[in-house]
Amino acid sequence: MDSIENKRIEYQTHLVEILQSLSQEFKLQKELADLVIADTKNGHFQLLRIGWIEDDRILQILVHFDLKEDGKIWIQENATELAVDEELLKKGVPASDIVLAMHPPVYRPFTAFAEA
């Protein structure tokens, strides 16, 4: 197994751990379910909130990561208070492997993270 594949396997584990931790932390209302979606084949990882509050249907992406072929983690969405980028750094993921994809490309060079 090459080093990129090893890195991808390690990062997949970190992403699922973060999402599972968040899903346990957010048990707010019994009418809503927080679902961890891990598509390891295609590199998509999400925490979804789904359910009903009275007559209102709730379907929200709370967190969305993409794990690209080059081993970089793209943070596509973070609608939580947790700084998921900081959580990744704590797990040993270097800033050079994290892309803040929710920011426009023109602003990414001004962050401490990878541009793409």
Short mmCIF file of C-alpha atoms in Angstrom, two decimals:
data_model
loop_
_atom_site.label_atom_id
_atom_site.label_comp_id
_atom_site.label_asym_id
_atom_site.label_seq_id
_atom_site.Cartn_x
_atom_site.Cartn_y
_atom_site.Cartn_z
CA MET A 1 0.00 0.00 0.00
CA ASP A 2 1.43 3.40 -0.93
CA SER A 3 1.77 6.34 1.45
CA ILE A 4 -1.20 8.26 -0.05
CA GLU A 5 -3.48 5.25 0.47
CA ASN A 6 -2.23 4.84 4.07
CA LYS A 7 -2.87 8.52 4.69
CA ARG A 8 -6.37 8.27 3.20
CA ILE A 9 -7.21 5.32 5.47
CA GLU A 10 -5.93 7.20 8.53
CA TYR A 11 -7.85 10.36 7.57
CA GLN A 12 -11.05 8.39 6.96
CA THR A 13 -10.83 7.15 10.53
CA HIS A 14 -10.33 10.69 11.85
CA LEU A 15 -13.27 12.05 9.84
CA VAL A 16 -15.67 9.35 11.04
CA GLU A 17 -14.51 9.83 14.65
CA ILE A 18 -15.20 13.58 14.47
CA LEU A 19 -18.63 13.06 12.91
CA GLN A 20 -19.61 10.36 15.41
CA SER A 21 -18.49 12.53 18.31
CA LEU A 22 -20.55 15.44 17.00
CA SER A 23 -23.60 13.24 16.47
CA GLN A 24 -23.45 12.11 20.11
CA GLU A 25 -23.00 15.68 21.31
CA PHE A 26 -26.02 17.01 19.40
CA LYS A 27 -28.80 14.78 20.75
CA LEU A 28 -31.07 17.80 21.09
CA GLN A 29 -34.57 16.71 20.17
CA LYS A 30 -36.00 13.22 19.96
CA GLU A 31 -37.84 14.16 16.74
CA LEU A 32 -34.53 14.68 14.94
CA ALA A 33 -31.91 12.10 14.03
CA ASP A 34 -28.29 12.92 13.38
CA LEU A 35 -26.85 10.52 10.81
CA VAL A 36 -23.19 9.91 10.04
CA ILE A 37 -22.72 9.15 6.34
CA ALA A 38 -19.32 7.69 5.38
CA ASP A 39 -18.79 6.94 1.69
CA THR A 40 -15.21 5.71 1.89
CA LYS A 41 -15.15 4.58 -1.73
CA ASN A 42 -15.86 8.07 -3.08
CA GLY A 43 -14.41 10.10 -0.20
CA HIS A 44 -17.55 11.82 1.13
CA PHE A 45 -18.27 12.15 4.85
CA GLN A 46 -21.29 13.95 6.28
CA LEU A 47 -23.26 14.54 9.42
CA LEU A 48 -26.93 15.04 8.50
CA ARG A 49 -29.82 16.10 10.69
CA ILE A 50 -33.17 14.77 9.55
CA GLY A 51 -36.69 14.62 10.96
CA TRP A 52 -39.77 16.67 11.69
CA ILE A 53 -40.55 19.50 14.09
CA GLU A 54 -44.31 19.81 14.07
CA ASP A 55 -45.17 20.36 10.37
CA ASP A 56 -41.66 21.40 9.31
CA ARG A 57 -39.39 18.88 7.59
CA ILE A 58 -35.75 19.19 8.66
CA LEU A 59 -32.93 18.03 6.41
CA GLN A 60 -29.66 19.77 7.11
CA ILE A 61 -26.03 19.06 6.35
CA LEU A 62 -24.21 19.91 9.57
CA VAL A 63 -20.72 18.88 8.45
CA HIS A 64 -19.41 17.74 5.07
CA PHE A 65 -15.86 16.60 4.37
CA ASP A 66 -14.44 15.39 1.07
CA LEU A 67 -11.30 13.28 1.08
CA LYS A 68 -9.63 13.81 -2.27
CA GLU A 69 -7.46 11.35 -4.19
CA ASP A 70 -4.31 13.31 -3.24
CA GLY A 71 -5.11 12.76 0.45
CA LYS A 72 -6.29 16.29 1.20
CA ILE A 73 -9.36 16.88 3.34
CA TRP A 74 -11.72 19.50 1.96
CA ILE A 75 -14.06 20.97 4.57
CA GLN A 76 -17.11 21.72 2.43
CA GLU A 77 -19.52 22.67 5.25
CA ASN A 78 -19.43 23.17 8.98
CA ALA A 79 -22.71 24.38 10.47
CA THR A 80 -21.61 23.57 14.03
CA GLU A 81 -19.79 25.50 16.70
CA LEU A 82 -16.94 23.00 16.71
CA ALA A 83 -13.84 24.11 14.82
CA VAL A 84 -13.46 20.90 12.83
CA ASP A 85 -10.23 22.18 11.27
CA GLU A 86 -8.73 22.46 14.76
CA GLU A 87 -9.98 18.95 15.60
CA LEU A 88 -8.18 17.62 12.52
CA LEU A 89 -4.98 19.38 13.57
CA LYS A 90 -5.26 17.83 17.06
CA LYS A 91 -5.49 14.40 15.40
CA GLY A 92 -2.20 15.04 13.62
CA VAL A 93 -3.47 16.10 10.19
CA PRO A 94 -1.08 18.80 8.91
CA ALA A 95 -2.56 22.13 7.85
CA SER A 96 -1.14 21.50 4.38
CA ASP A 97 -3.63 18.60 4.01
CA ILE A 98 -6.70 20.65 4.99
CA VAL A 99 -8.59 22.87 2.53
CA LEU A 100 -11.23 25.27 3.82
CA ALA A 101 -13.45 24.70 0.77
CA MET A 102 -16.31 26.73 2.21
CA HIS A 103 -14.18 29.84 1.65
CA PRO A 104 -13.82 31.26 -1.87
CA PRO A 105 -10.54 30.24 -3.54
CA VAL A 106 -9.38 33.86 -3.61
CA TYR A 107 -9.31 33.95 0.22
CA ARG A 108 -7.66 30.59 0.85
CA PRO A 109 -4.07 31.86 0.47
CA PHE A 110 -4.68 34.04 3.53
CA THR A 111 -5.49 31.09 5.81
CA ALA A 112 -3.03 28.80 7.55
CA PHE A 113 -4.36 25.90 5.48
CA ALA A 114 -3.90 24.51 1.98
CA GLU A 115 -5.29 26.45 -0.98
CA ALA A 116 -6.41 23.34 -2.87
#
